JSON list of C-alpha atoms in Angstrom, two decimals:
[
{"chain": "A", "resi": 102, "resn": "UNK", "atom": "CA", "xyz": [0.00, 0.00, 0.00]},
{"chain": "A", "resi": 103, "resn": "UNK", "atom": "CA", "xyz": [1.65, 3.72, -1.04]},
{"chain": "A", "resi": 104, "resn": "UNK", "atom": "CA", "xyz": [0.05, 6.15, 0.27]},
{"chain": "A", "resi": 105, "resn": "UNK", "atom": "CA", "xyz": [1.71, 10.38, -0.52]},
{"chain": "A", "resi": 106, "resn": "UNK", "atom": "CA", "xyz": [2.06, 13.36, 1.54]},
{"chain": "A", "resi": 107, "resn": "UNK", "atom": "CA", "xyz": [1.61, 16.47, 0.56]},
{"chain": "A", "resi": 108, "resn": "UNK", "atom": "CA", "xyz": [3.81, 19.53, 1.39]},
{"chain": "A", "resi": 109, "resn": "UNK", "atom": "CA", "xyz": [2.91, 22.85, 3.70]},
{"chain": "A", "resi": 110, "resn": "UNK", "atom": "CA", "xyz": [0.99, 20.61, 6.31]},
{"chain": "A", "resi": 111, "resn": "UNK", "atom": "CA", "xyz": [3.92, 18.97, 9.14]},
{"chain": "A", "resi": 112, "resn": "UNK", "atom": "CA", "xyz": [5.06, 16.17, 7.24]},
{"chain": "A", "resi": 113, "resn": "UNK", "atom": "CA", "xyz": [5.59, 14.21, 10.09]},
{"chain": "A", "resi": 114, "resn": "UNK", "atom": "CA", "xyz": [1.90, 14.92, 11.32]},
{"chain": "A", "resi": 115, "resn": "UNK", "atom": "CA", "xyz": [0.68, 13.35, 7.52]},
{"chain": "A", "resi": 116, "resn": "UNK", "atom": "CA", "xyz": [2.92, 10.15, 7.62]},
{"chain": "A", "resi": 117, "resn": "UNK", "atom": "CA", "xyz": [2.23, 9.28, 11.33]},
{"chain": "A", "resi": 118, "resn": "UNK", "atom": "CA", "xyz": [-1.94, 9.82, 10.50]},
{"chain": "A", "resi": 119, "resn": "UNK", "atom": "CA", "xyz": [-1.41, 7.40, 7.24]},
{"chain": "A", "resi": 120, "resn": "UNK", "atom": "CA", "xyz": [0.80, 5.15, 9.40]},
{"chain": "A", "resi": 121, "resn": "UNK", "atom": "CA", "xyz": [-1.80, 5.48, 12.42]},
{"chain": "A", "resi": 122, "resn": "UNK", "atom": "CA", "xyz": [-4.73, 4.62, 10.31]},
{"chain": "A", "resi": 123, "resn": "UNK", "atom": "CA", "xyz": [-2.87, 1.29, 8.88]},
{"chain": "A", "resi": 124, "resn": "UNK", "atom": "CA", "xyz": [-2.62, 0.30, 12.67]},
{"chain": "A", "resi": 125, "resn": "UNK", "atom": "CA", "xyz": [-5.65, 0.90, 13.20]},
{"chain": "A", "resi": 126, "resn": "UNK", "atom": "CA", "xyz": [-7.45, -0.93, 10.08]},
{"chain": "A", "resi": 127, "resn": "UNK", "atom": "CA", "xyz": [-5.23, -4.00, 10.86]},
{"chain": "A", "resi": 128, "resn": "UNK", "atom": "CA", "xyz": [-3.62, -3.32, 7.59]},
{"chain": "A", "resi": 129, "resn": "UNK", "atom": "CA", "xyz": [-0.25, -3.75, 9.78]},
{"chain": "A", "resi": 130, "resn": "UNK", "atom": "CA", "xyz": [0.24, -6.35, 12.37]},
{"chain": "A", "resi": 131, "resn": "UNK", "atom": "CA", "xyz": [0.98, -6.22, 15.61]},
{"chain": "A", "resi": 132, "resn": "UNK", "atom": "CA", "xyz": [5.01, -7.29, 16.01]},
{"chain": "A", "resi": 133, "resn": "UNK", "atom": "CA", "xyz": [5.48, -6.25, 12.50]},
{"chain": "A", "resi": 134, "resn": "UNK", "atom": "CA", "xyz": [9.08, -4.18, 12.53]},
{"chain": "A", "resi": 135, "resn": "UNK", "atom": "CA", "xyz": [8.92, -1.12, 10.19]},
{"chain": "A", "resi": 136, "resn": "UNK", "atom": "CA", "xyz": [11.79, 0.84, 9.30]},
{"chain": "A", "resi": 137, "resn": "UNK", "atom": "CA", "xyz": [12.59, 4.47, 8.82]},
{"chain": "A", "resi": 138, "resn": "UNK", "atom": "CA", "xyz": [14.92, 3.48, 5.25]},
{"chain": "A", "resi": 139, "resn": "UNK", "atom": "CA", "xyz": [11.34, 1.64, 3.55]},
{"chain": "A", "resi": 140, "resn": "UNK", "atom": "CA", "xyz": [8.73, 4.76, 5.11]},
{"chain": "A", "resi": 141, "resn": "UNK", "atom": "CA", "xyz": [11.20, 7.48, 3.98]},
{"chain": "A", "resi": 142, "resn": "UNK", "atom": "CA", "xyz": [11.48, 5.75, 0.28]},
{"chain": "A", "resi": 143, "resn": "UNK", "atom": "CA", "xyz": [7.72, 5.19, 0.18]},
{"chain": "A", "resi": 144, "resn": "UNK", "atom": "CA", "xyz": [7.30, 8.79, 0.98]},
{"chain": "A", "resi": 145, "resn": "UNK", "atom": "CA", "xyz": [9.82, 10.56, -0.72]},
{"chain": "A", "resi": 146, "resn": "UNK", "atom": "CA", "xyz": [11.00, 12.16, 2.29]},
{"chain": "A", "resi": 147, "resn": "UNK", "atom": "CA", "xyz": [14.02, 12.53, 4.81]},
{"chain": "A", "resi": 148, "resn": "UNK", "atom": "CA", "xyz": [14.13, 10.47, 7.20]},
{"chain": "A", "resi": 149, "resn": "UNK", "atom": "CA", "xyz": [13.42, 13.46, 9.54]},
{"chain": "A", "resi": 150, "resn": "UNK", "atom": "CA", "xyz": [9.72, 13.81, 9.17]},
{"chain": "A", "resi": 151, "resn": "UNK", "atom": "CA", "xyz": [9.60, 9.74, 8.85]},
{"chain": "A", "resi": 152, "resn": "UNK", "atom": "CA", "xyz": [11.43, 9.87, 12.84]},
{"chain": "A", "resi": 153, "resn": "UNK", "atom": "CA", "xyz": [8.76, 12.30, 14.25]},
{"chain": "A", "resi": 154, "resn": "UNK", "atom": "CA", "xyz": [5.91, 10.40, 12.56]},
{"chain": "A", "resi": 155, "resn": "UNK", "atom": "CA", "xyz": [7.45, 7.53, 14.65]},
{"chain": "A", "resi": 156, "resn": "UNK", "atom": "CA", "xyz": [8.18, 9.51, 18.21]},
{"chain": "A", "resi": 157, "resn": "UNK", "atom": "CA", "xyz": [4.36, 10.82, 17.70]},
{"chain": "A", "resi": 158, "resn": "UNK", "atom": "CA", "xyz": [2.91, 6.77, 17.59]},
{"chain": "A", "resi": 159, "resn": "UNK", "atom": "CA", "xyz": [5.66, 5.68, 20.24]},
{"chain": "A", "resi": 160, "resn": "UNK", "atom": "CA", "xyz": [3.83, 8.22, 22.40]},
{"chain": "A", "resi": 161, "resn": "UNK", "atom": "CA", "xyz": [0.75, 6.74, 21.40]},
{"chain": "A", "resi": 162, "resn": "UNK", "atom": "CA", "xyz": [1.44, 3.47, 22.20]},
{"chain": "A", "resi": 163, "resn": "UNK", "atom": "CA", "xyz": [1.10, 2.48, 18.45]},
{"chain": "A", "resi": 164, "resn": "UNK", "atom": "CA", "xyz": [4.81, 1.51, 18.01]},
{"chain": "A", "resi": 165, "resn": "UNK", "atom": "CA", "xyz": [7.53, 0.64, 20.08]},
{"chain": "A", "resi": 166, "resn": "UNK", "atom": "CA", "xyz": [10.65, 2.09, 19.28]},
{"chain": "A", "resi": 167, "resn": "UNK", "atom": "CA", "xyz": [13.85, -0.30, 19.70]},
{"chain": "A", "resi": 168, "resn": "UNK", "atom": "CA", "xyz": [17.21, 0.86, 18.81]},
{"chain": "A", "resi": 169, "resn": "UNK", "atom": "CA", "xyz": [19.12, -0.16, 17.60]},
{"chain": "A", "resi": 170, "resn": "UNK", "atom": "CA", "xyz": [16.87, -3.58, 16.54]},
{"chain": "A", "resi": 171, "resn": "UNK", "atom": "CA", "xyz": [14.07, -1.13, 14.81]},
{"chain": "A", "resi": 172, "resn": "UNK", "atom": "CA", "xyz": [10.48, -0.44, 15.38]},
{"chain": "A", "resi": 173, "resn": "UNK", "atom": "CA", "xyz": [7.95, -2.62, 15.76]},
{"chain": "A", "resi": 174, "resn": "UNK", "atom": "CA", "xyz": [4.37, -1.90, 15.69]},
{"chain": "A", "resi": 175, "resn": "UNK", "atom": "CA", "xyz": [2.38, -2.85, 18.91]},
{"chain": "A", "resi": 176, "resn": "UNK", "atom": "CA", "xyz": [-1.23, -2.20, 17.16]},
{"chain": "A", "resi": 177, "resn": "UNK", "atom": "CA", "xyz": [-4.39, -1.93, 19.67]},
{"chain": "A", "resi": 178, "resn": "UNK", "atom": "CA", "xyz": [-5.96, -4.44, 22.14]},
{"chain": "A", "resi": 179, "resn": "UNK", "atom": "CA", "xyz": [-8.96, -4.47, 23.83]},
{"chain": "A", "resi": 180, "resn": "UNK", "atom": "CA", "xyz": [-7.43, -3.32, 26.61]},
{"chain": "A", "resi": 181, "resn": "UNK", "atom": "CA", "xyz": [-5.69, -0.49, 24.57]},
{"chain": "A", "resi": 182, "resn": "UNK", "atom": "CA", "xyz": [-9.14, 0.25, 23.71]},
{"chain": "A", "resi": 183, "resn": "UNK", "atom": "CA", "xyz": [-10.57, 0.54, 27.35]},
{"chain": "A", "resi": 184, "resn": "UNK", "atom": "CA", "xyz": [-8.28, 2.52, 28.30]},
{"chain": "A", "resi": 185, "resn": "UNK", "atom": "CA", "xyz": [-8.44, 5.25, 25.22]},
{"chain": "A", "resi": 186, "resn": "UNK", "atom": "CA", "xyz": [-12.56, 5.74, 25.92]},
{"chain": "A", "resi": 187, "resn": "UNK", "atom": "CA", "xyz": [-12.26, 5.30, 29.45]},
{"chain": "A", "resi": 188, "resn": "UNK", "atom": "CA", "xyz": [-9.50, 8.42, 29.68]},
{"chain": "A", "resi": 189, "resn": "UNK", "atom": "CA", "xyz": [-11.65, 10.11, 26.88]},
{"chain": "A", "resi": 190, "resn": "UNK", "atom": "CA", "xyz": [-14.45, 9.69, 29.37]},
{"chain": "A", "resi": 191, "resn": "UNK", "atom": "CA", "xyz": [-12.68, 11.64, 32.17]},
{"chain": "A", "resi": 192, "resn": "UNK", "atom": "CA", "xyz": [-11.17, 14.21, 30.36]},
{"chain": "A", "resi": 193, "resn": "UNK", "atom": "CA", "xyz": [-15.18, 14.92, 28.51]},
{"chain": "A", "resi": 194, "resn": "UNK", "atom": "CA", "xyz": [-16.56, 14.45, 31.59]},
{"chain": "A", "resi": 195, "resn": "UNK", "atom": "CA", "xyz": [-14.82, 17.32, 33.16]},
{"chain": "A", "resi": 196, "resn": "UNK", "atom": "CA", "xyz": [-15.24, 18.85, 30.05]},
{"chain": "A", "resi": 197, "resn": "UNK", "atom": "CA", "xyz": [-18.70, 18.80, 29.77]},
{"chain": "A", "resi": 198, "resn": "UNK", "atom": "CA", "xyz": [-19.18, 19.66, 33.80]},
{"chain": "A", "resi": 199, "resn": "UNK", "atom": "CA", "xyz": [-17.71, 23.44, 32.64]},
{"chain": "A", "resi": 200, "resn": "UNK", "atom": "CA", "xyz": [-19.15, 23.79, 29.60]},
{"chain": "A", "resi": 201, "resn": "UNK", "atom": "CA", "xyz": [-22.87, 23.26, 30.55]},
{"chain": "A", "resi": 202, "resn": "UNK", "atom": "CA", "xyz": [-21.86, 26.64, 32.52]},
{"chain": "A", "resi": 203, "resn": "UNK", "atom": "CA", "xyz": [-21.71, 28.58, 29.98]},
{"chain": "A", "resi": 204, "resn": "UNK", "atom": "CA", "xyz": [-24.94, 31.01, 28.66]},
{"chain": "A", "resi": 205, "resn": "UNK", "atom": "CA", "xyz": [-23.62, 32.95, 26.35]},
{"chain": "A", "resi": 206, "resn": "UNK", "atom": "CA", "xyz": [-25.14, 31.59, 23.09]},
{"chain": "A", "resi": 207, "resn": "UNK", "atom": "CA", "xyz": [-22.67, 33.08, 20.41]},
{"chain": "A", "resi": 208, "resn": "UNK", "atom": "CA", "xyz": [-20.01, 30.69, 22.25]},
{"chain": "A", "resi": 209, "resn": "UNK", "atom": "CA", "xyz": [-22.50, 27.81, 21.18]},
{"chain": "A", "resi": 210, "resn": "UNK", "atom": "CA", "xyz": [-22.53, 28.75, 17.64]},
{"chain": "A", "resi": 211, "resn": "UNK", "atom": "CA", "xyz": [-19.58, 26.55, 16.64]},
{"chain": "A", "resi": 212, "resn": "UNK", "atom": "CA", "xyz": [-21.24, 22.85, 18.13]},
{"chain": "A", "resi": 213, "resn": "UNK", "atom": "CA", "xyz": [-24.67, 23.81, 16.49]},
{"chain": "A", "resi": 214, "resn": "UNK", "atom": "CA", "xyz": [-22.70, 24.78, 13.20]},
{"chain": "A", "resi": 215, "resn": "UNK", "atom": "CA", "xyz": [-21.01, 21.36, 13.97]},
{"chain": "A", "resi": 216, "resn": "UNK", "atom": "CA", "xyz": [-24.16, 19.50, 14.31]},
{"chain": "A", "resi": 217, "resn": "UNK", "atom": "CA", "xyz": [-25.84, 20.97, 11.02]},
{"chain": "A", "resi": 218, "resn": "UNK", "atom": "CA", "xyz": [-22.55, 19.87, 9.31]},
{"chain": "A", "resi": 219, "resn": "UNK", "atom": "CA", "xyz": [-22.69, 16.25, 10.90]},
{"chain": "A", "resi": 220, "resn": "UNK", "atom": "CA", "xyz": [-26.62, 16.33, 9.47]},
{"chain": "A", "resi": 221, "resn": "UNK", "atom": "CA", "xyz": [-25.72, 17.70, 5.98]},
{"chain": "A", "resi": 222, "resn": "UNK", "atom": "CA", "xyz": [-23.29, 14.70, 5.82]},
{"chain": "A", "resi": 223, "resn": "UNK", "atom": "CA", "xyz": [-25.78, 12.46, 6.69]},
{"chain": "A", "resi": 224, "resn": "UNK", "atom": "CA", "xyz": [-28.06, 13.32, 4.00]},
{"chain": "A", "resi": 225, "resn": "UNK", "atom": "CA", "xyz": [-25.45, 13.06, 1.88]},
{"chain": "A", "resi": 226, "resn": "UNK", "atom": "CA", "xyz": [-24.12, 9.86, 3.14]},
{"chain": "A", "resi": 227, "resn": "UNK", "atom": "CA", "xyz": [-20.81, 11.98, 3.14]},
{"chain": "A", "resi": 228, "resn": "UNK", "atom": "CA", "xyz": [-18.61, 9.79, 5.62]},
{"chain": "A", "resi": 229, "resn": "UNK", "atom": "CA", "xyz": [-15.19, 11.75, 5.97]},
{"chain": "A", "resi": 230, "resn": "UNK", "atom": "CA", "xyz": [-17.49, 15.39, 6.14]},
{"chain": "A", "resi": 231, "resn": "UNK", "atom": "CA", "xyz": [-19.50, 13.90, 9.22]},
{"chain": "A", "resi": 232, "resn": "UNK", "atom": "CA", "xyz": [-16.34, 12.61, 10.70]},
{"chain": "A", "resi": 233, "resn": "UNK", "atom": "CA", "xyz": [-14.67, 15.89, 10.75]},
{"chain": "A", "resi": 234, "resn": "UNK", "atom": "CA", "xyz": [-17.75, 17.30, 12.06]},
{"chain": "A", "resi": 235, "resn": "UNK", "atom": "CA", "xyz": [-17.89, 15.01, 14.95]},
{"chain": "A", "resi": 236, "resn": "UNK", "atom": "CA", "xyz": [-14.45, 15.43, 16.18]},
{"chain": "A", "resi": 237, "resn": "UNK", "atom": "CA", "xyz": [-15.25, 19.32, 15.79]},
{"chain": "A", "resi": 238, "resn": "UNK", "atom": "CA", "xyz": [-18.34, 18.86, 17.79]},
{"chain": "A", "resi": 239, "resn": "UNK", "atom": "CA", "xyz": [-16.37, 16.69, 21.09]},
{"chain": "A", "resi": 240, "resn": "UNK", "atom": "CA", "xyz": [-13.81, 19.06, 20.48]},
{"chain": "A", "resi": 241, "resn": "UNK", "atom": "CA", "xyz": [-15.85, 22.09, 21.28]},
{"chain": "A", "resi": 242, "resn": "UNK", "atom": "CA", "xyz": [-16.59, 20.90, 24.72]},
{"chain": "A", "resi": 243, "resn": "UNK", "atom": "CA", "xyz": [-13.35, 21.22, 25.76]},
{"chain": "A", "resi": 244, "resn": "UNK", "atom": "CA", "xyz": [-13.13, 24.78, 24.39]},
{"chain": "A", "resi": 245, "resn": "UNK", "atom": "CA", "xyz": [-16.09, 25.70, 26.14]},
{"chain": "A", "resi": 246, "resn": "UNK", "atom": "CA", "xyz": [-14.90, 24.53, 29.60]},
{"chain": "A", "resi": 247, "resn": "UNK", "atom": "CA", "xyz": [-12.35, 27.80, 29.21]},
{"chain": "A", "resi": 248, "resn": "UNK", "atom": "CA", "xyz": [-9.65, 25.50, 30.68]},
{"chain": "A", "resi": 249, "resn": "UNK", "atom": "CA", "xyz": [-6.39, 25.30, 28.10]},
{"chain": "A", "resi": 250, "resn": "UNK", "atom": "CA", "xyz": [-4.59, 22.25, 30.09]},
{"chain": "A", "resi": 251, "resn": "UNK", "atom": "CA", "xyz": [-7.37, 19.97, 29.59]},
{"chain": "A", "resi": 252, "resn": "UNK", "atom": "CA", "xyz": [-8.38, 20.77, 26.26]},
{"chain": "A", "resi": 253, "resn": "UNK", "atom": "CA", "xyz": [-4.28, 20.72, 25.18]},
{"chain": "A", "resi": 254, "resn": "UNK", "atom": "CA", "xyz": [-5.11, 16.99, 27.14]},
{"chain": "A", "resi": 255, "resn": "UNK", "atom": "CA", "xyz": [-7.79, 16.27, 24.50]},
{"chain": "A", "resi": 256, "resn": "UNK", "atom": "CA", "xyz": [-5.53, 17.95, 21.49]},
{"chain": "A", "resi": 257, "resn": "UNK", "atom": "CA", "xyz": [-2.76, 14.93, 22.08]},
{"chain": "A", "resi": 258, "resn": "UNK", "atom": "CA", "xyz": [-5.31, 12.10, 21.84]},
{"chain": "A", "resi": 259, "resn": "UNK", "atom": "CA", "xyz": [-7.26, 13.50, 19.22]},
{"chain": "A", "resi": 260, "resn": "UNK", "atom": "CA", "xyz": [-5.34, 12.43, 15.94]},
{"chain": "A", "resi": 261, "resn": "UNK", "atom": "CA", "xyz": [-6.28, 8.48, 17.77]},
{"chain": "A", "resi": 262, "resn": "UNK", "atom": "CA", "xyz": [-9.53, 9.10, 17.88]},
{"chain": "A", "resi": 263, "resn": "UNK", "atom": "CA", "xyz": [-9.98, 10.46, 14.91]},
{"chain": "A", "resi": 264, "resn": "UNK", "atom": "CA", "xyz": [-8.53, 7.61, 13.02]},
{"chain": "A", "resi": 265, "resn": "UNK", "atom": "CA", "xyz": [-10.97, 4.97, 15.92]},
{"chain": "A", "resi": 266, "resn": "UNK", "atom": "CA", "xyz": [-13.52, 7.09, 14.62]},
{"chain": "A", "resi": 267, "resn": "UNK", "atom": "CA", "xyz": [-12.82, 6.73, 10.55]},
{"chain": "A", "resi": 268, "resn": "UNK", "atom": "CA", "xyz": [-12.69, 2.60, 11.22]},
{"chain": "A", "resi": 269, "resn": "UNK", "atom": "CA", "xyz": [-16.42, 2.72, 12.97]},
{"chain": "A", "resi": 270, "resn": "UNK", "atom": "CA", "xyz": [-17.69, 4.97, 10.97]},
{"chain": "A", "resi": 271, "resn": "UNK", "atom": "CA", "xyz": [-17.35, 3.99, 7.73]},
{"chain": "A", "resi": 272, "resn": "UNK", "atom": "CA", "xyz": [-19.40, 0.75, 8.53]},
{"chain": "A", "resi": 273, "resn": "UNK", "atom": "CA", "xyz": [-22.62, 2.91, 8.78]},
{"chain": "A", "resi": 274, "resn": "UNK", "atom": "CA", "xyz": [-24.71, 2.86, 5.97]},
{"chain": "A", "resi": 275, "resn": "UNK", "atom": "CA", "xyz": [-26.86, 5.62, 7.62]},
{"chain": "A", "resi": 276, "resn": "UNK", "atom": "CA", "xyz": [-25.79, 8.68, 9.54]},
{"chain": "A", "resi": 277, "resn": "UNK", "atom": "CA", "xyz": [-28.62, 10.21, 10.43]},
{"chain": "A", "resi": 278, "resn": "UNK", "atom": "CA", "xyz": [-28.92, 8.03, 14.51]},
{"chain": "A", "resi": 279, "resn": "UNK", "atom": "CA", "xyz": [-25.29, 9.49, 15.43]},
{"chain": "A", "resi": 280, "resn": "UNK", "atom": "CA", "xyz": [-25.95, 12.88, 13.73]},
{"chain": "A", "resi": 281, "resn": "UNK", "atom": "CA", "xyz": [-28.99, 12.77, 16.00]},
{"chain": "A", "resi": 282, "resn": "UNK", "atom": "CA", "xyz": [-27.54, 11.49, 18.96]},
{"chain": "A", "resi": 283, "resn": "UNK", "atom": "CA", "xyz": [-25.05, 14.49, 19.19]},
{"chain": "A", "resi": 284, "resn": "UNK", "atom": "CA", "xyz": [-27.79, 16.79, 18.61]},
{"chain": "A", "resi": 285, "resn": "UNK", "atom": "CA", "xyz": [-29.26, 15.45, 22.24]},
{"chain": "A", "resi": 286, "resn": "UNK", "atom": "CA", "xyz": [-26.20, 15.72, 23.66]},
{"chain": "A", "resi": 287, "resn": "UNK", "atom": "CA", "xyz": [-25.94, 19.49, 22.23]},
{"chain": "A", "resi": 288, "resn": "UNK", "atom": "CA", "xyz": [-29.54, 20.15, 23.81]},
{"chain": "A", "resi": 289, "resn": "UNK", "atom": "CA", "xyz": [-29.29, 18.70, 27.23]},
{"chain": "A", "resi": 290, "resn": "UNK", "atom": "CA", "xyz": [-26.00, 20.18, 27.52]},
{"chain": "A", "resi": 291, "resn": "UNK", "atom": "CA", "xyz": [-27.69, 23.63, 27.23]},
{"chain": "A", "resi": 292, "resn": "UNK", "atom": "CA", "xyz": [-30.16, 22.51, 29.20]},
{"chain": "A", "resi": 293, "resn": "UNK", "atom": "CA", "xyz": [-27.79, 22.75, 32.12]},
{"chain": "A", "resi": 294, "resn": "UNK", "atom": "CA", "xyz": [-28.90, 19.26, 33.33]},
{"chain": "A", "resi": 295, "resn": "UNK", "atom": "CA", "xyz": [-25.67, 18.62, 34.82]},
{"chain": "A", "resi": 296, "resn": "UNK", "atom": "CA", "xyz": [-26.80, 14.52, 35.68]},
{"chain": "A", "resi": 297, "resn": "UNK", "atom": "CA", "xyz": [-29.06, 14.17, 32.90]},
{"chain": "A", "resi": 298, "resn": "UNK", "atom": "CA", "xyz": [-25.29, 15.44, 30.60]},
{"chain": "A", "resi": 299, "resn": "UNK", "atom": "CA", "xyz": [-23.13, 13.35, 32.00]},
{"chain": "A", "resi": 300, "resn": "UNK", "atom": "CA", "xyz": [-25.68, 10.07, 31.46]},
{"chain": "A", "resi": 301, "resn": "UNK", "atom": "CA", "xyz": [-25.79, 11.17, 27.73]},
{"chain": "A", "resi": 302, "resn": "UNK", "atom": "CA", "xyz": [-21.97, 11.90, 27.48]},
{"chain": "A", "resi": 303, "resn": "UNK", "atom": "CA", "xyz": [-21.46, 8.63, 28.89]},
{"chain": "A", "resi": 304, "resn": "UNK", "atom": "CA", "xyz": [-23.49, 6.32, 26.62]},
{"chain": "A", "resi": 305, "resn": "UNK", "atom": "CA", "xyz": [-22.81, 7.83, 23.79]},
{"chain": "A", "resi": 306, "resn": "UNK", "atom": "CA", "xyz": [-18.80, 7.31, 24.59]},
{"chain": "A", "resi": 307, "resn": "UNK", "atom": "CA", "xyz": [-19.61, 3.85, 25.68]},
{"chain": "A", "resi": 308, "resn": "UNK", "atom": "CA", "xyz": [-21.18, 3.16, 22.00]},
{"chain": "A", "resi": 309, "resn": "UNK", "atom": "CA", "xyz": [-17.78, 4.19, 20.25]},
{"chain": "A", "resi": 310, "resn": "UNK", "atom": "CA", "xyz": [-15.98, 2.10, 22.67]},
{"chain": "A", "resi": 311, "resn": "UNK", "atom": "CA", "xyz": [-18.11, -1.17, 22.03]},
{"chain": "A", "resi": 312, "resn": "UNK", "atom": "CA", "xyz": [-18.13, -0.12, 18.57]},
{"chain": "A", "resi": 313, "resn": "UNK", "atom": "CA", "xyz": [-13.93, -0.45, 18.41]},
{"chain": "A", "resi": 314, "resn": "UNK", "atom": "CA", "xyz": [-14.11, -3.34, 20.40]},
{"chain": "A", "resi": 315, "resn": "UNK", "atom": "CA", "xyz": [-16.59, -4.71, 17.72]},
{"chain": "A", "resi": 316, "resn": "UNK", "atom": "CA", "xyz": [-14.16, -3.85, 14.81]},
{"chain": "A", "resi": 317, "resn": "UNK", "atom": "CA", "xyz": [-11.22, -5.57, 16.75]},
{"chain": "A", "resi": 318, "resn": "UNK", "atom": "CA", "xyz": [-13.15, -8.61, 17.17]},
{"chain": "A", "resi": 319, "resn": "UNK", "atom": "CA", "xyz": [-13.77, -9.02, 13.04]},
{"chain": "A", "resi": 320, "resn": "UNK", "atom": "CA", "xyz": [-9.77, -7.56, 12.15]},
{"chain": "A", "resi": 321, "resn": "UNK", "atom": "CA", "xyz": [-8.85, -10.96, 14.37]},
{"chain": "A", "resi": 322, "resn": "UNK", "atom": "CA", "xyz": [-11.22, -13.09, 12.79]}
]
């Protein structure tokens, strides 16, 4: 599989997201040693860009660097899995605590502009629109919380989820339940039902997790 990168984006950022989705798919098994020499050729790059594409998935706990023998890729297991949703449930939990707070409705605009997106995409059975849409949507909890540290928390984890969220979702034939699950989520949040949030929040995160945890179960079968 060759995959490019294009230039003025970080070129380490675009290698380690095609390299992250592989790992993800299954496309690369777990053990497999990958080199810098082979990804730099395949990409036409230094091996510069290739090294940071690889300190960004060590980090990640996608690869496991071993020098001098090489890198080898570790891949996810359930228990990698559990423990991605059940920090993402933490850090949104918070999130969403601090958001709910806020009244202002102009601050709002950006999650109902997310949520229209995430419906247009729907219609339009537009898969990679409604998953940037989605991550824009989680994403804007943590901006509206007003508190940098966790929402740089969410920033390091996101380029994972994204790529958890482009395996799922791609295996719905109809977008129109999650477009309208978020749009509950949007309302109760303003509701400022702080319980009646967090239940939401919760199942909805519990979903994706099962959902990855579905998707593992047919990559080892």
């Amino acid at each position: 599989m060759t995959d490019t990168v294009q230039r003025g984006e970080s070129l380490g950022a675009q290698i380690a997201n095609v390299l992250r989705q592989r790992i993800v798919r299954g496309d690369v098994a777990p053990g497999e040693r990958i080199t810098e020499e082979a990804l730099a050729e395949e990409f036409a790059v230094s091996r510069g860009p290739v090294r940071d594409a690889l300190t960004q998935l060590s980090f990640e706990k996608l690869v496991r660097i071993q020098r001098p023998r090489g890198v080898f890729v570790v891949g996810l297991t359930r228990d990698d899995v559990d423990q991605l949703y059940s920090l993402r449930g933490a850090l949104e939990q918070l999130a969403l605590s601090r958001a709910i707070r806020v009244r202002d409705d102009a601050r709002w605009a950006v999650m109902d502009d997310a949520v229209r997106r995430m419906t247009a995409a729907a219609d339009a059975g537009d898969h990679a629109a409604f998953v940037v849409a989605d991550l824009d949507f989680h994403s804007q909890i943590y901006a509206l919380a007003d508190h940098p540290r966790l929402e740089g928390a969410w920033r390091q984890y996101l380029p994972t989820f994204t790529a958890l969220l482009d395996v799922t979702i791609n295996h719905d034939d109809d977008l129109h339940d999650s477009a309208a699950d978020h749009v509950a989520l949007m309302n109760v949040m303003r509701s400022g039902d702080g319980a009646e949030a967090a239940e939401v929040l919760s199942a909805h995160l519990d979903g994706a997790r099962d959902r990855m945890l579905s998707e593992l179960t047919t990559q080892g079968s």
